[in-house]
Phi, psi and omega in degrees: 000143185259146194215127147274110183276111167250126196217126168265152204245160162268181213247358162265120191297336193259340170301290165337290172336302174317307166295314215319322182289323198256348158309322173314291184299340176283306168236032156297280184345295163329314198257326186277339191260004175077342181298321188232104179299329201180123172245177171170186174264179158246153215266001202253005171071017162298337154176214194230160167258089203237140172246107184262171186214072184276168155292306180204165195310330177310283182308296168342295167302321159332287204282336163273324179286013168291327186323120147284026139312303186290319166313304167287339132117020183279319201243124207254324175202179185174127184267148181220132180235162178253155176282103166282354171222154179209131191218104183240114182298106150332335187297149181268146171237121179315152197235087216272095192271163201228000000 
């Protein structure tokens, strides 16, 4: 099952910064292990998008609080929606790596 995680951020840039690394390597796990199809930012730097890919809403909830975002108190709340379609453009898209 595909689950969207909309996860809001607190607004300090140097606290975010500060995580950054090891939030990253948390979820290159993710991303490499097949669990997280797509992430991002939101451009207003408010919070994130993640598209998972679980067994169940649970396993979800799991892997962001698992985030050392949440731990560092950077990822503040977060909603889990389930996808019932997922309609993905064949076109390759660049992957903005950080």
């Amino acid at each position: 099952m595909k689950i969207a995680a909309i996860i809001e951020y607190i607004q300090d840039k140097k606290k975010i910064k500060a995580t950054w690394p090891a939030h990253h390597a948390y979820r290159q796990g993710f991303l490499e292990n097949g669990r997280l199809r797509a992430a991002g930012p939101f451009d207003d730097e408010s919070g994130a998008l993640w598209i998972l890919e679980v067994e169940t809403i649970e396993e979800a909830d799991k892997i962001v609080k698992g985030d050392p975002f949440v731990a560092a108190g950077v990822s503040v709340s977060w909603k889990l929606r389930p996808l019932s379609t997922v309609v993905v453009s064949p076109a390759k898209v660049p992957i903005k790596n950080e």
